[in-house]
Structures are given as C-alpha cells and as structure tokens.
Amino acid sequence: MKALTHMEQEILSQPEIWRECLDSLKESRAVAEICAHTPANAEWLFIGCGSSYYNALAAAATFTGLGLPARAVPASELLLFPGLVLNSESQRVAVLISRSGRTSEVLQAGEYLQQHAGVPCVAITCAADSPLEKLARFTLHLRAADECSTVMTRSFTSMLLGLQYLGARLQNNAKICEALEKLPSAVERLIPEQSLRLRDFVAGHSFEDYVFLAQGPLVGISQECALKVTESSVSYAQSFHTMEFRHGPKSIVAPHTLVGFLLSESGYEVERGVLEEVKELGGTTLAVANSADARTRAAADFLIELKLSVPDIVSAAAFVVWGQLLGLYTGLKKGLNPDEPRHLSRVVILNGNG
Ligand code: F1P
C-alpha cells in the first residue's frame, strides 16, 4: 500500500483537527480579549495572501452575514493602494490571516496599518512565535492545524472556522457557535465514500480546463478550489461568480472542461439554471450542494450532497474539501507529488524591493 502524501493525510484529518481547534478557541483568552476590547461599530478588514486571501473573502462574508461590517483585501492592495482600501474615516480592526505568520506582504500590511493608519491588528495563524504574533495586538493560534505540505488545506479550513467562531462570539450568537460544532461530524461522515467516488471520477476523466463557480459566502471558497487544482496538479483553473459565467467565460465550455458548481441554498434555483445550461452546452459538470433535486441530479456528472443542518454562512469549510481532493487526485494521476508543487515555497518571503 503506497504511503499517503502529507497533503492527503492533512485533508483527511480535517474533521478531528476542526474539533481540536474549536475546543481550543472556546477556552481562548485572545477571543475573550478581542470581544471585550473591540469597538461595537468597527469595520473588520480581513487581509491575507494566496489561500489566506481567499480565506479573508470567506471570513468577511460570514462577518457581514452576522451583521458585522467587513471587507477583504489582498495585503498587496493595501500596500500599493492604501487610499483605495482605507477610503473612509470609519473605525476599523484589521484581521491578518497567515498560516506561517511570516509572509512579507502580510507583515508589511500590519506594520503600515498600526504605524501609519492607527488601525489595531488581530492575527490568526498556525505558527508559534511568528513575527506576525509579535506585531498583532491579539493572536488566535491554531497550532493543531499546521501542516507539512506546502499547499494549505486543514490550515485554511481551520482558520476559516476559527474566524467564523470569533464572529459568532462577537455577536453572542450561540446558534452559529453550535452550528460550527456540527461541521466536523457531518464532514467526517461524508469523506470515506465521497473521496473514493471522487478519485474514481478523476481516474475516469481527463480535463484540460477547470472552472469553479459560486456566489455569496462561497466565492472565496470557489477561488480556493481553483487554486488547489492549480497548485496540486499544475492545471489551468479559474473561478467566477456563477451568474457571471454566462457573460463571456462560458465560451470555454467543452467536454474536456470541468465546471464545478458550489451551489448555495439561497441562490440555488438561479445557480442550478447555469448548471443546466453548461450541461446543455456539452460541458462536464461537478456539483456540491447541501441537498439536490432531480434537475440538479440530471445536470451534474458528479454530485456531492452535504446534507448539513447549518446555515449557508458557516457551511463554507464543508464545500472546499472536495476541491482539495480533486486537486490532489488530479496531481497524483498526472504522476506529480502534491507535497512538492512546482515553483512554490511554503512561505513567500520578499527581499527589500518586494
Ligand atoms: C500564504 C501562501 C499560501 C500558498 C503558498 C505560499 O501563506 O500564499 O497560500 O499556498 O504556500 O504562501 P501564509 O501567509 O498563509 O503562511
């Protein structure tokens, strides 16, 4: 039996690691301090790079859904166009997201915000004793979620759940806290059978192009799925808002194009309309939905039903697991080692001239 790659072990370990991280956050002093010291009307500015930027998008969507004004920007955008990002006098709190806590752009963004804009910074990371922790006023540590592979998987989902948990605590929303605690078992139940089905699907198909489509709280997740396929299998993958796909990008639809749909509950019917149209155009379709009706079953070449009893705004982590596995299985099928993605390093450290 061939040894599992780090990436595969880390993907499969997610439910138990999520439990460990949520349990640690319940006891976290930093969470209590952030709740106690954050101005009620603050705007939350989520900042990260790569997967951590897509995490910022998903976290900002959750915060907004919980009634906390929030935005997400890549660190480089704040550094290069601060006026576009800090475009009002509103009180802000920045949330710096970084698995390693050492990504140059994120550290520079934190320094700029604290020294030039007077914006307090909170950090979330999987690393210990990182420069990010020394920079931030409060840091959420998710040590258990750290990983060996270069590609982020359980660190991504655990930091997202951590930020969603923080949002729920800030709003004293016990229902959302309870919903988050349901996710580990729900996904644990799905992984054995669905991972085998997905591996067989990849073995039986060859694709030249990959597209992921989503709306609302799943947009950052769709971008992360595309990045996972790109990083782990050196394949060409893109992501769009589902309804935007009709406005031009659908021109690439063909049998060798896999179009992945992350179907939300609130946008289900209109998003299903695009799924059916892509199927009619001859594309190969993959759909992840909480529950699917006959029309979605008919239009999806591969379907995963999550059957979660949690609201849209906290189900995101359960959607990304399948993009992670699709990237992994496609990379392995191409004879690549997903633990050593081409041209990538675990952390992007920039020398002085950026
Ligand atoms: C961010 C990141 C990863 C990417 C690669 C390089 O790292 O861009 O998203 O997969 O590993 O680093 P971090 O700031 O979250 O440590």
Short mmCIF file of C-alpha atoms and ligand atoms in Angstrom, two decimals:
data_model
loop_
_atom_site.label_atom_id
_atom_site.label_comp_id
_atom_site.label_asym_id
_atom_site.label_seq_id
_atom_site.Cartn_x
_atom_site.Cartn_y
_atom_site.Cartn_z
CA MET A 1 0.00 0.00 0.00
CA LYS A 2 1.60 3.32 -1.20
CA ALA A 3 2.14 5.77 1.72
CA LEU A 4 -0.25 8.70 1.73
CA THR A 5 1.21 12.08 0.85
CA HIS A 6 1.25 14.75 3.58
CA MET A 7 -1.44 16.60 1.63
CA GLU A 8 -3.79 13.58 1.62
CA GLN A 9 -3.24 12.87 5.33
CA GLU A 10 -3.85 16.54 6.16
CA ILE A 11 -7.06 16.71 4.08
CA LEU A 12 -8.44 13.54 5.69
CA SER A 13 -7.51 14.78 9.20
CA GLN A 14 -9.67 17.91 8.92
CA PRO A 15 -12.74 16.84 10.97
CA GLU A 16 -10.67 15.85 14.02
CA ILE A 17 -8.42 18.95 13.69
CA TRP A 18 -11.51 21.20 13.40
CA ARG A 19 -12.83 19.75 16.66
CA GLU A 20 -9.48 20.36 18.39
CA CYS A 21 -9.29 23.95 17.09
CA LEU A 22 -12.90 24.82 18.05
CA ASP A 23 -12.34 23.34 21.53
CA SER A 24 -9.16 25.41 21.98
CA LEU A 25 -10.95 28.61 20.86
CA LYS A 26 -13.70 28.09 23.43
CA GLU A 27 -11.00 28.46 26.12
CA SER A 28 -9.06 31.14 24.24
CA ARG A 29 -8.20 34.32 26.20
CA ALA A 30 -7.48 36.10 22.92
CA VAL A 31 -11.10 35.53 21.75
CA ALA A 32 -12.40 36.94 25.07
CA GLU A 33 -10.00 39.92 24.86
CA ILE A 34 -10.99 40.70 21.26
CA CYS A 35 -14.69 40.57 22.19
CA ALA A 36 -14.06 42.81 25.21
CA HIS A 37 -11.89 45.42 23.51
CA THR A 38 -13.33 45.83 20.02
CA PRO A 39 -15.48 48.93 19.30
CA ALA A 40 -19.05 47.74 18.50
CA ASN A 41 -19.31 49.70 15.24
CA ALA A 42 -15.87 48.76 13.90
CA GLU A 43 -15.41 47.73 10.27
CA TRP A 44 -13.49 44.43 10.01
CA LEU A 45 -10.76 44.44 7.33
CA PHE A 46 -9.57 40.89 6.54
CA ILE A 47 -6.11 40.66 4.93
CA GLY A 48 -4.08 37.75 3.55
CA CYS A 49 -2.15 36.38 0.56
CA GLY A 50 -2.83 33.37 -1.64
CA SER A 51 -5.09 30.89 0.10
CA SER A 52 -5.16 33.20 3.10
CA TYR A 53 -6.64 35.97 0.94
CA TYR A 54 -9.40 33.60 -0.24
CA ASN A 55 -9.91 32.77 3.43
CA ALA A 56 -10.28 36.52 4.08
CA LEU A 57 -13.05 36.69 1.45
CA ALA A 58 -14.96 33.80 3.05
CA ALA A 59 -14.48 35.20 6.59
CA ALA A 60 -15.62 38.68 5.55
CA ALA A 61 -18.77 37.16 4.00
CA THR A 62 -19.53 35.37 7.29
CA PHE A 63 -18.96 38.52 9.37
CA THR A 64 -21.23 40.53 7.06
CA GLY A 65 -23.85 37.78 7.29
CA LEU A 66 -23.62 38.03 11.09
CA GLY A 67 -24.23 41.79 10.94
CA LEU A 68 -20.59 42.90 11.34
CA PRO A 69 -19.43 45.24 8.53
CA ALA A 70 -16.47 43.55 6.86
CA ARG A 71 -14.28 43.57 3.73
CA ALA A 72 -11.37 41.50 2.43
CA VAL A 73 -8.30 42.67 0.50
CA PRO A 74 -5.02 41.03 -0.54
CA ALA A 75 -2.14 42.51 1.51
CA SER A 76 -0.55 43.88 -1.68
CA GLU A 77 -3.62 46.02 -2.42
CA LEU A 78 -3.31 47.80 0.93
CA LEU A 79 0.43 48.29 0.42
CA LEU A 80 0.16 49.61 -3.15
CA PHE A 81 -3.19 51.48 -2.96
CA PRO A 82 -3.80 52.36 0.70
CA GLY A 83 -6.12 55.20 -0.31
CA LEU A 84 -8.41 52.79 -2.13
CA VAL A 85 -8.56 50.42 0.86
CA LEU A 86 -8.69 52.91 3.75
CA ASN A 87 -11.23 55.02 1.87
CA SER A 88 -13.21 56.39 4.85
CA GLU A 89 -12.68 57.60 8.43
CA SER A 90 -14.65 54.66 9.90
CA GLN A 91 -13.18 52.85 12.89
CA ARG A 92 -11.52 49.60 11.80
CA VAL A 93 -9.97 46.45 13.09
CA ALA A 94 -7.66 44.54 10.75
CA VAL A 95 -7.51 40.74 10.81
CA LEU A 96 -4.20 39.44 9.43
CA ILE A 97 -4.51 35.83 8.21
CA SER A 98 -1.32 33.80 7.73
CA ARG A 99 -0.59 30.09 8.26
CA SER A 100 3.14 30.77 8.65
CA GLY A 101 2.91 34.20 10.29
CA ARG A 102 5.94 35.13 8.16
CA THR A 103 4.56 36.22 4.74
CA SER A 104 6.30 39.52 3.98
CA GLU A 105 3.29 41.32 2.46
CA VAL A 106 1.08 40.48 5.46
CA LEU A 107 3.73 41.71 7.94
CA GLN A 108 4.25 44.91 5.92
CA ALA A 109 0.47 45.46 5.81
CA GLY A 110 0.27 45.05 9.59
CA GLU A 111 3.14 47.48 10.15
CA TYR A 112 1.57 50.04 7.81
CA LEU A 113 -1.86 49.79 9.47
CA GLN A 114 -0.53 50.16 13.01
CA GLN A 115 2.15 52.78 12.31
CA HIS A 116 0.53 54.94 9.62
CA ALA A 117 -3.21 54.37 9.90
CA GLY A 118 -3.69 53.70 13.63
CA VAL A 119 -5.66 50.54 12.83
CA PRO A 120 -5.35 47.84 15.52
CA CYS A 121 -4.46 44.37 14.19
CA VAL A 122 -5.69 40.97 15.23
CA ALA A 123 -3.91 37.91 13.80
CA ILE A 124 -4.79 34.27 13.17
CA THR A 125 -2.01 31.77 12.45
CA CYS A 126 -0.98 28.13 12.79
CA ALA A 127 2.61 29.01 13.70
CA ALA A 128 4.25 29.58 17.10
CA ASP A 129 6.45 32.58 17.92
CA SER A 130 5.98 34.14 14.48
CA PRO A 131 6.81 37.77 13.63
CA LEU A 132 3.08 38.24 12.96
CA GLU A 133 2.24 37.39 16.57
CA LYS A 134 4.76 39.99 17.77
CA LEU A 135 3.10 42.61 15.56
CA ALA A 136 -0.55 41.92 16.38
CA ARG A 137 -2.45 43.14 19.48
CA PHE A 138 -4.20 39.75 19.86
CA THR A 139 -3.39 36.45 18.10
CA LEU A 140 -5.55 33.35 17.62
CA HIS A 141 -3.23 30.32 17.50
CA LEU A 142 -4.35 27.13 15.76
CA ARG A 143 -1.19 25.06 16.25
CA ALA A 144 -3.02 21.76 15.70
CA ALA A 145 -3.93 22.84 12.16
CA ASP A 146 -0.36 23.43 11.00
CA GLU A 147 0.77 21.13 8.19
CA CYS A 148 3.85 19.73 6.44
CA SER A 149 2.67 20.20 2.85
CA THR A 150 3.26 23.46 1.01
CA VAL A 151 -0.31 23.58 -0.16
CA MET A 152 -2.73 24.85 2.50
CA THR A 153 -5.65 22.53 3.32
CA ARG A 154 -6.54 21.96 7.00
CA SER A 155 -4.86 25.26 7.95
CA PHE A 156 -7.22 27.01 5.50
CA THR A 157 -10.40 25.40 6.80
CA SER A 158 -9.40 25.57 10.49
CA MET A 159 -8.51 29.29 10.29
CA LEU A 160 -11.83 29.92 8.49
CA LEU A 161 -13.79 28.08 11.19
CA GLY A 162 -11.77 29.99 13.80
CA LEU A 163 -12.73 33.35 12.29
CA GLN A 164 -16.37 32.30 11.89
CA TYR A 165 -16.33 31.28 15.57
CA LEU A 166 -14.86 34.69 16.50
CA GLY A 167 -17.64 36.43 14.53
CA ALA A 168 -20.29 34.41 16.33
CA ARG A 169 -18.74 35.23 19.76
CA LEU A 170 -18.58 38.94 18.90
CA GLN A 171 -22.32 38.80 18.18
CA ASN A 172 -23.08 36.46 21.13
CA ASN A 173 -24.62 34.15 18.54
CA ALA A 174 -24.78 30.77 20.30
CA LYS A 175 -26.71 29.24 17.39
CA ILE A 176 -23.82 29.84 15.00
CA CYS A 177 -21.32 28.51 17.56
CA GLU A 178 -23.42 25.32 17.83
CA ALA A 179 -23.69 25.07 14.03
CA LEU A 180 -19.90 25.26 13.68
CA GLU A 181 -19.54 22.41 16.16
CA LYS A 182 -21.75 20.23 13.96
CA LEU A 183 -19.46 20.50 10.90
CA PRO A 184 -16.67 18.07 11.95
CA SER A 185 -19.01 15.04 12.29
CA ALA A 186 -21.02 15.99 9.21
CA VAL A 187 -17.90 16.06 7.01
CA GLU A 188 -16.34 13.03 8.75
CA ARG A 189 -19.43 11.03 7.72
CA LEU A 190 -19.05 12.09 4.06
CA ILE A 191 -15.29 11.71 3.48
CA PRO A 192 -14.85 7.87 3.22
CA GLU A 193 -17.41 7.25 0.45
CA GLN A 194 -17.24 10.61 -1.37
CA SER A 195 -13.43 10.64 -1.53
CA LEU A 196 -13.44 7.20 -3.20
CA ARG A 197 -16.14 8.31 -5.66
CA LEU A 198 -14.17 11.47 -6.49
CA ARG A 199 -10.94 9.52 -7.00
CA ASP A 200 -12.76 7.17 -9.43
CA PHE A 201 -14.28 10.14 -11.24
CA VAL A 202 -10.81 11.68 -11.71
CA ALA A 203 -9.40 8.32 -12.85
CA GLY A 204 -12.16 8.03 -15.46
CA HIS A 205 -11.87 11.55 -16.93
CA SER A 206 -9.19 13.82 -18.41
CA PHE A 207 -9.74 17.57 -18.34
CA GLU A 208 -7.78 20.40 -19.96
CA ASP A 209 -9.58 23.23 -18.13
CA TYR A 210 -11.17 23.60 -14.72
CA VAL A 211 -13.70 26.24 -13.65
CA PHE A 212 -15.29 26.78 -10.24
CA LEU A 213 -18.46 28.81 -9.87
CA ALA A 214 -20.12 30.18 -6.74
CA GLN A 215 -21.99 33.15 -5.27
CA GLY A 216 -22.15 34.97 -1.94
CA PRO A 217 -20.36 33.32 1.01
CA LEU A 218 -18.89 30.64 -1.30
CA VAL A 219 -17.00 32.98 -3.68
CA GLY A 220 -13.74 32.78 -1.69
CA ILE A 221 -14.18 29.00 -1.49
CA SER A 222 -14.57 28.69 -5.25
CA GLN A 223 -11.33 30.69 -5.71
CA GLU A 224 -9.59 28.41 -3.22
CA CYS A 225 -10.83 25.28 -5.06
CA ALA A 226 -9.39 26.66 -8.31
CA LEU A 227 -6.09 27.40 -6.54
CA LYS A 228 -5.93 23.88 -5.08
CA VAL A 229 -6.32 22.31 -8.55
CA THR A 230 -3.71 24.72 -9.96
CA GLU A 231 -1.15 24.23 -7.15
CA SER A 232 -1.52 20.44 -6.76
CA SER A 233 -1.87 19.39 -10.40
CA VAL A 234 -0.35 22.27 -12.43
CA SER A 235 -3.67 22.53 -14.30
CA TYR A 236 -5.36 25.66 -15.66
CA ALA A 237 -8.22 26.52 -13.30
CA GLN A 238 -10.37 29.64 -12.99
CA SER A 239 -13.15 30.87 -10.74
CA PHE A 240 -16.11 33.13 -11.46
CA HIS A 241 -19.38 34.21 -9.87
CA THR A 242 -21.85 31.63 -11.18
CA MET A 243 -24.15 34.13 -12.90
CA GLU A 244 -21.14 35.95 -14.39
CA PHE A 245 -20.15 32.75 -16.25
CA ARG A 246 -22.80 33.40 -18.90
CA HIS A 247 -21.32 36.84 -19.64
CA GLY A 248 -18.42 35.55 -21.76
CA PRO A 249 -16.43 32.85 -19.89
CA LYS A 250 -18.93 30.13 -20.91
CA SER A 251 -17.25 30.24 -24.33
CA ILE A 252 -14.69 27.73 -22.96
CA VAL A 253 -17.33 25.08 -22.21
CA ALA A 254 -16.47 21.74 -23.86
CA PRO A 255 -16.42 18.07 -22.75
CA HIS A 256 -12.75 18.45 -21.59
CA THR A 257 -13.70 21.45 -19.40
CA LEU A 258 -14.77 20.50 -15.86
CA VAL A 259 -17.15 23.14 -14.48
CA GLY A 260 -17.57 22.85 -10.71
CA PHE A 261 -20.63 24.41 -9.06
CA LEU A 262 -20.70 25.24 -5.34
CA LEU A 263 -24.46 25.67 -5.03
CA SER A 264 -25.65 27.91 -2.20
CA GLU A 265 -29.04 27.39 -0.52
CA SER A 266 -30.27 30.96 -1.04
CA GLY A 267 -29.19 31.18 -4.71
CA TYR A 268 -29.92 27.54 -5.52
CA GLU A 269 -32.51 27.90 -8.28
CA VAL A 270 -30.74 30.53 -10.39
CA GLU A 271 -27.35 28.81 -9.90
CA ARG A 272 -28.94 25.49 -10.97
CA GLY A 273 -30.06 27.28 -14.17
CA VAL A 274 -26.41 27.88 -15.10
CA LEU A 275 -25.55 24.26 -14.27
CA GLU A 276 -28.26 23.05 -16.66
CA GLU A 277 -27.08 25.47 -19.38
CA VAL A 278 -23.45 24.27 -19.09
CA LYS A 279 -24.64 20.67 -19.34
CA GLU A 280 -26.67 21.51 -22.49
CA LEU A 281 -23.55 23.17 -23.99
CA GLY A 282 -21.68 19.86 -23.59
CA GLY A 283 -19.55 20.71 -20.56
CA THR A 284 -18.67 18.15 -17.87
CA THR A 285 -20.20 19.24 -14.59
CA LEU A 286 -19.46 18.68 -10.91
CA ALA A 287 -21.84 20.00 -8.25
CA VAL A 288 -21.58 20.33 -4.48
CA ALA A 289 -24.86 21.25 -2.77
CA ASN A 290 -26.40 20.87 0.63
CA SER A 291 -29.26 18.93 -0.95
CA ALA A 292 -30.06 18.40 -4.63
CA ASP A 293 -33.31 17.97 -6.55
CA ALA A 294 -33.92 15.85 -9.64
CA ARG A 295 -32.96 18.67 -12.04
CA THR A 296 -29.54 19.10 -10.38
CA ARG A 297 -29.03 15.30 -10.33
CA ALA A 298 -29.78 15.22 -14.07
CA ALA A 299 -27.41 18.09 -14.89
CA ALA A 300 -24.46 17.04 -12.67
CA ASP A 301 -21.98 14.42 -13.98
CA PHE A 302 -20.66 14.23 -10.42
CA LEU A 303 -22.69 15.31 -7.39
CA ILE A 304 -21.90 15.59 -3.69
CA GLU A 305 -24.79 16.31 -1.31
CA LEU A 306 -23.55 17.57 2.07
CA LYS A 307 -26.87 17.25 3.96
CA LEU A 308 -25.71 19.78 6.58
CA SER A 309 -28.13 21.33 9.10
CA VAL A 310 -26.19 24.60 9.31
CA PRO A 311 -26.82 28.00 7.66
CA ASP A 312 -25.08 28.97 4.38
CA ILE A 313 -22.77 31.46 6.10
CA VAL A 314 -20.96 28.73 8.10
CA SER A 315 -21.04 25.81 5.66
CA ALA A 316 -18.12 27.09 3.52
CA ALA A 317 -15.44 24.80 5.03
CA ALA A 318 -17.50 21.73 4.10
CA PHE A 319 -17.51 22.80 0.43
CA VAL A 320 -13.75 23.27 -0.03
CA VAL A 321 -12.72 19.72 0.96
CA TRP A 322 -13.81 18.38 -2.46
CA GLY A 323 -11.76 20.98 -4.34
CA GLN A 324 -8.77 19.94 -2.21
CA LEU A 325 -9.30 16.26 -3.06
CA LEU A 326 -9.91 17.00 -6.77
CA GLY A 327 -6.55 18.83 -6.91
CA LEU A 328 -4.80 16.03 -5.02
CA TYR A 329 -6.20 13.14 -7.12
CA THR A 330 -5.58 15.03 -10.39
CA GLY A 331 -1.96 15.72 -9.37
CA LEU A 332 -1.39 12.08 -8.40
CA LYS A 333 -2.98 10.91 -11.68
CA LYS A 334 -0.52 13.16 -13.57
CA GLY A 335 2.36 11.49 -11.64
CA LEU A 336 3.09 14.68 -9.68
CA ASN A 337 3.98 14.89 -5.99
CA PRO A 338 1.34 17.21 -4.43
CA ASP A 339 3.69 17.75 -1.48
CA GLU A 340 6.19 19.47 -3.80
CA PRO A 341 4.11 21.78 -6.01
CA ARG A 342 6.07 23.29 -8.91
CA HIS A 343 7.70 26.71 -8.31
CA LEU A 344 6.07 27.06 -4.85
CA SER A 345 7.53 27.56 -1.41
CA ARG A 346 5.65 27.22 1.86
CA VAL A 347 6.10 30.93 2.61
CA VAL A 348 6.64 33.87 0.27
CA ILE A 349 9.42 35.98 1.79
CA LEU A 350 10.26 39.07 -0.26
CA ASN A 351 13.60 40.83 -0.13
CA GLY A 352 13.67 44.63 0.31
CA ASN A 353 12.49 45.51 -3.23
CA GLY A 354 9.31 43.42 -2.96
C1 F1P B 1 0.20 32.14 2.15
C2 F1P B 1 0.66 31.39 0.86
C3 F1P B 1 -0.08 30.11 0.66
C4 F1P B 1 0.39 29.38 -0.63
C5 F1P B 1 1.87 29.11 -0.54
C6 F1P B 1 2.59 30.39 -0.21
O1 F1P B 1 0.88 31.71 3.21
O2 F1P B 1 0.42 32.23 -0.18
O3 F1P B 1 -1.44 30.43 0.47
O4 F1P B 1 -0.28 28.12 -0.71
O5 F1P B 1 2.08 28.17 0.48
O6 F1P B 1 2.05 31.06 0.92
P1 F1P B 1 0.55 32.21 4.69
O7 F1P B 1 0.74 33.71 4.75
O8 F1P B 1 -0.85 31.84 4.99
O9 F1P B 1 1.56 31.49 5.51
#
